[in-house]
Amino acid sequence: MTDLNKAIEVEKLNFPKQIDYKKLATLIEPYGYSNLTQYFDEKRAYLFSQWEPKIYYIPIEKFAIEVEEAIQNNQDGIYIPIGTGYHAYHGTDSIDLDLCKELNVNVIELNYNGGTIIGSSDDLSIEIIFPKIMSMNHPTMISKITEIISRYIPNCTYVGNDILINGEKICGSMTREEAGCFVWAAQITFNDYSELISKICNKPAIKKPSYIKSLTLTKEQLTKEILAWLKKEDIKNL
């Protein structure tokens, strides 16, 4: 018999910042968990089911600053940028910042390891801040988003941080762990930015950039599907 709530209490009490996995395994064993994988899977599913996130719609020019403040303040929730024009989510790979300015591409510094994601208001951009205790992870997130898209479009898979349709990239994502939060962000593309990408990105794309072309899955429908899952609500109420 397992006692998940007691095990979670033990983790919170003993590891407020950094987990010692060997020690955690010993401490939660009296509560029926001899396997850390089982504990984390059950804890993640349970805490996610209890999570009631708020949705924050933020002007894109303020998005990076306000999300960073939310992370530092442990303000979990769903963050969606709103605005017009082009934007570039910038990680560690170099881009032509002067050309971005010339072309009115709003550069959003997100401090992640990886390439640049180009988009506009036509696309679905989302950044989700989870409480660290939930132990949310990238495989859970990207596999679920892939599953949702697959309901409408065949040949949808994910590789690493990217979602592909027929082998072409339609979504890039990133993760961060900071200030007691797990952060997962993604952009699902509904427009062709291949020419813009080739101009401002200094590093050639490993996967061919593409976009969702299906008339059966719009940005609005996909947004509702993802929010319904995150908020555990009927899609008809969104």
Short mmCIF file of C-alpha atoms in Angstrom, two decimals:
data_model
loop_
_atom_site.label_atom_id
_atom_site.label_comp_id
_atom_site.label_asym_id
_atom_site.label_seq_id
_atom_site.Cartn_x
_atom_site.Cartn_y
_atom_site.Cartn_z
CA MET A 1 0.00 0.00 0.00
CA THR A 2 1.38 3.38 -0.98
CA ASP A 3 0.78 6.71 0.72
CA LEU A 4 1.46 9.33 -1.93
CA ASN A 5 0.56 12.35 0.19
CA LYS A 6 2.94 11.32 2.96
CA ALA A 7 5.73 10.73 0.44
CA ILE A 8 5.17 14.18 -1.08
CA GLU A 9 5.28 15.75 2.39
CA VAL A 10 8.62 14.04 3.05
CA GLU A 11 10.04 15.35 -0.22
CA LYS A 12 8.87 18.91 0.49
CA LEU A 13 10.28 18.85 4.02
CA ASN A 14 13.70 17.41 3.19
CA PHE A 15 14.40 18.80 -0.27
CA PRO A 16 13.04 22.35 -0.60
CA LYS A 17 15.64 23.20 -3.28
CA GLN A 18 17.72 20.31 -4.58
CA ILE A 19 16.72 16.63 -4.47
CA ASP A 20 19.17 13.99 -3.30
CA TYR A 21 17.60 11.09 -5.17
CA LYS A 22 19.36 8.36 -3.21
CA LYS A 23 18.26 9.86 0.09
CA LEU A 24 14.72 10.49 -1.22
CA ALA A 25 14.41 6.83 -2.22
CA THR A 26 15.28 5.79 1.32
CA LEU A 27 12.92 8.29 2.95
CA ILE A 28 9.84 7.39 0.89
CA GLU A 29 10.29 3.63 1.03
CA PRO A 30 8.26 3.36 4.27
CA TYR A 31 5.34 4.82 2.31
CA GLY A 32 5.33 1.99 -0.20
CA TYR A 33 7.65 3.40 -2.86
CA SER A 34 10.64 1.21 -3.62
CA ASN A 35 10.84 2.66 -7.12
CA LEU A 36 11.47 6.37 -7.72
CA THR A 37 10.04 6.19 -11.24
CA GLN A 38 6.72 4.96 -9.87
CA TYR A 39 6.73 7.71 -7.24
CA PHE A 40 7.46 10.53 -9.69
CA ASP A 41 4.93 9.26 -12.24
CA GLU A 42 2.17 8.97 -9.64
CA LYS A 43 3.07 12.29 -8.02
CA ARG A 44 3.11 14.10 -11.37
CA ALA A 45 -0.28 12.72 -12.41
CA TYR A 46 -1.85 13.49 -9.04
CA LEU A 47 -0.51 17.03 -8.65
CA PHE A 48 -1.35 17.84 -12.26
CA SER A 49 -4.93 16.67 -11.68
CA GLN A 50 -5.16 19.05 -8.70
CA TRP A 51 -3.49 22.00 -10.44
CA GLU A 52 -5.76 24.95 -11.26
CA PRO A 53 -3.66 27.26 -13.42
CA LYS A 54 -4.62 30.79 -14.36
CA ILE A 55 -4.21 32.02 -17.92
CA TYR A 56 -2.27 35.24 -18.50
CA TYR A 57 -2.49 37.02 -21.86
CA ILE A 58 0.47 39.39 -22.12
CA PRO A 59 1.41 41.93 -24.84
CA ILE A 60 4.33 40.42 -26.70
CA GLU A 61 6.59 43.42 -26.15
CA LYS A 62 6.31 42.82 -22.38
CA PHE A 63 6.18 39.05 -22.53
CA ALA A 64 9.79 38.14 -21.72
CA ILE A 65 10.02 40.55 -18.79
CA GLU A 66 6.70 39.60 -17.21
CA VAL A 67 7.26 35.85 -17.59
CA GLU A 68 10.72 36.19 -16.05
CA GLU A 69 9.19 38.06 -13.10
CA ALA A 70 6.57 35.33 -12.75
CA ILE A 71 9.28 32.66 -12.64
CA GLN A 72 11.25 34.52 -9.98
CA ASN A 73 8.06 34.99 -7.95
CA ASN A 74 7.01 31.33 -8.35
CA GLN A 75 3.80 32.42 -10.07
CA ASP A 76 2.80 29.27 -11.90
CA GLY A 77 0.29 29.44 -14.73
CA ILE A 78 -0.24 29.54 -18.49
CA TYR A 79 1.28 32.51 -20.31
CA ILE A 80 0.24 33.42 -23.86
CA PRO A 81 1.67 36.38 -25.79
CA ILE A 82 -0.64 38.63 -27.79
CA GLY A 83 0.24 41.22 -30.39
CA THR A 84 0.99 41.76 -34.06
CA GLY A 85 4.05 41.46 -36.28
CA TYR A 86 6.92 39.00 -36.26
CA HIS A 87 8.82 37.78 -33.22
CA ALA A 88 11.86 35.62 -32.56
CA TYR A 89 12.24 33.49 -29.44
CA HIS A 90 15.99 33.64 -28.97
CA GLY A 91 18.11 31.04 -27.18
CA THR A 92 21.89 30.58 -27.35
CA ASP A 93 22.27 30.27 -31.14
CA SER A 94 23.32 33.53 -32.77
CA ILE A 95 21.02 35.59 -34.98
CA ASP A 96 21.38 38.82 -36.93
CA LEU A 97 20.04 41.27 -34.36
CA ASP A 98 20.57 44.29 -36.63
CA LEU A 99 18.51 42.68 -39.38
CA CYS A 100 15.81 41.77 -36.86
CA LYS A 101 15.56 45.44 -35.94
CA GLU A 102 15.48 46.47 -39.59
CA LEU A 103 12.71 43.96 -40.38
CA ASN A 104 10.73 44.85 -37.22
CA VAL A 105 11.17 41.37 -35.74
CA ASN A 106 10.64 41.57 -31.99
CA VAL A 107 13.43 39.52 -30.33
CA ILE A 108 12.33 37.81 -27.11
CA GLU A 109 15.24 36.60 -24.98
CA LEU A 110 14.22 33.38 -23.22
CA ASN A 111 17.67 32.21 -22.00
CA TYR A 112 17.42 28.60 -23.17
CA ASN A 113 20.01 26.40 -24.85
CA GLY A 114 19.13 26.03 -28.50
CA GLY A 115 18.04 27.66 -31.71
CA THR A 116 15.75 30.54 -32.56
CA ILE A 117 12.00 30.11 -33.13
CA ILE A 118 10.40 32.57 -35.56
CA GLY A 119 6.71 33.35 -35.45
CA SER A 120 3.88 35.86 -35.47
CA SER A 121 0.40 36.34 -34.06
CA ASP A 122 -0.81 33.73 -36.56
CA ASP A 123 0.94 31.04 -34.50
CA LEU A 124 0.23 29.45 -31.14
CA SER A 125 2.87 30.49 -28.62
CA ILE A 126 2.59 29.32 -25.04
CA GLU A 127 4.79 29.28 -21.96
CA ILE A 128 3.75 27.23 -18.94
CA ILE A 129 5.21 27.60 -15.46
CA PHE A 130 4.72 24.52 -13.28
CA PRO A 131 5.45 24.26 -9.55
CA LYS A 132 8.70 22.33 -9.17
CA ILE A 133 7.14 19.85 -6.73
CA MET A 134 4.93 18.58 -9.58
CA SER A 135 8.03 17.18 -11.34
CA MET A 136 6.55 17.96 -14.73
CA ASN A 137 8.93 17.05 -17.55
CA HIS A 138 9.49 17.58 -21.25
CA PRO A 139 8.48 14.08 -22.45
CA THR A 140 5.07 14.42 -20.78
CA MET A 141 4.45 17.81 -22.37
CA ILE A 142 5.65 17.22 -25.91
CA SER A 143 4.06 13.77 -26.17
CA LYS A 144 0.68 15.18 -25.12
CA ILE A 145 0.82 18.09 -27.58
CA THR A 146 1.82 15.64 -30.32
CA GLU A 147 -1.11 13.42 -29.39
CA ILE A 148 -3.54 16.35 -29.62
CA ILE A 149 -2.27 17.39 -33.07
CA SER A 150 -2.39 13.75 -34.23
CA ARG A 151 -6.15 13.72 -33.69
CA TYR A 152 -6.40 16.06 -36.69
CA ILE A 153 -3.28 15.44 -38.78
CA PRO A 154 -1.59 12.10 -39.59
CA ASN A 155 2.15 11.38 -39.54
CA CYS A 156 2.74 13.64 -36.54
CA THR A 157 5.71 12.68 -34.36
CA TYR A 158 8.19 14.35 -32.04
CA VAL A 159 11.98 14.21 -31.99
CA GLY A 160 13.80 15.86 -29.12
CA ASN A 161 12.31 19.33 -28.64
CA ASP A 162 10.50 19.42 -31.98
CA ILE A 163 7.18 18.21 -33.35
CA LEU A 164 7.23 17.07 -36.97
CA ILE A 165 4.61 16.41 -39.62
CA ASN A 166 5.88 14.18 -42.41
CA GLY A 167 9.38 14.82 -41.09
CA GLU A 168 9.10 18.62 -41.24
CA LYS A 169 9.24 20.81 -38.14
CA ILE A 170 6.01 22.57 -37.13
CA CYS A 171 6.80 23.13 -33.45
CA GLY A 172 9.86 24.01 -31.42
CA SER A 173 9.97 23.89 -27.64
CA MET A 174 12.28 24.62 -24.73
CA THR A 175 12.51 23.92 -21.01
CA ARG A 176 14.03 25.62 -17.98
CA GLU A 177 14.27 24.83 -14.30
CA GLU A 178 14.72 27.92 -12.19
CA ALA A 179 13.61 29.54 -8.93
CA GLY A 180 11.53 26.56 -7.85
CA CYS A 181 9.70 26.27 -11.20
CA PHE A 182 9.70 24.02 -14.23
CA VAL A 183 9.10 26.05 -17.39
CA TRP A 184 7.95 24.58 -20.70
CA ALA A 185 7.48 26.82 -23.74
CA ALA A 186 6.57 26.08 -27.33
CA GLN A 187 5.50 27.64 -30.57
CA ILE A 188 3.30 25.76 -33.01
CA THR A 189 3.58 27.32 -36.43
CA PHE A 190 0.73 28.08 -38.83
CA ASN A 191 2.69 30.22 -41.32
CA ASP A 192 5.64 29.77 -43.67
CA TYR A 193 8.72 31.57 -42.25
CA SER A 194 11.40 29.69 -44.18
CA GLU A 195 12.62 32.81 -46.00
CA LEU A 196 12.75 34.91 -42.82
CA ILE A 197 14.52 32.11 -40.94
CA SER A 198 17.21 31.87 -43.63
CA LYS A 199 17.80 35.62 -43.40
CA ILE A 200 18.15 36.17 -39.66
CA CYS A 201 19.39 32.83 -38.31
CA ASN A 202 23.14 32.39 -38.60
CA LYS A 203 23.01 28.64 -37.98
CA PRO A 204 21.37 26.46 -40.68
CA ALA A 205 18.24 24.61 -39.55
CA ILE A 206 18.82 20.92 -38.84
CA LYS A 207 15.19 20.07 -39.53
CA LYS A 208 13.26 21.58 -42.43
CA PRO A 209 10.96 24.32 -41.04
CA SER A 210 7.31 23.94 -41.97
CA TYR A 211 3.86 24.81 -40.65
CA ILE A 212 0.39 23.37 -40.09
CA LYS A 213 -1.46 23.58 -43.40
CA SER A 214 -4.56 21.60 -42.40
CA LEU A 215 -7.95 23.30 -42.60
CA THR A 216 -9.23 20.91 -39.93
CA LEU A 217 -6.88 22.24 -37.24
CA THR A 218 -6.79 26.00 -36.74
CA LYS A 219 -4.80 27.95 -34.19
CA GLU A 220 -8.01 28.65 -32.29
CA GLN A 221 -9.03 24.98 -32.16
CA LEU A 222 -5.58 23.81 -31.07
CA THR A 223 -5.45 26.50 -28.37
CA LYS A 224 -8.78 25.27 -26.99
CA GLU A 225 -7.61 21.65 -27.03
CA ILE A 226 -4.41 22.42 -25.12
CA LEU A 227 -6.10 24.70 -22.59
CA ALA A 228 -8.86 22.12 -22.01
CA TRP A 229 -6.19 19.54 -21.14
CA LEU A 230 -4.19 21.90 -18.90
CA LYS A 231 -7.25 23.21 -17.06
CA LYS A 232 -9.11 19.87 -17.00
CA GLU A 233 -12.17 21.52 -18.53
CA ASP A 234 -14.64 20.63 -21.23
CA ILE A 235 -13.47 22.21 -24.48
CA LYS A 236 -17.00 23.56 -25.03
CA ASN A 237 -16.52 25.86 -22.00
CA LEU A 238 -13.40 27.54 -23.41
#
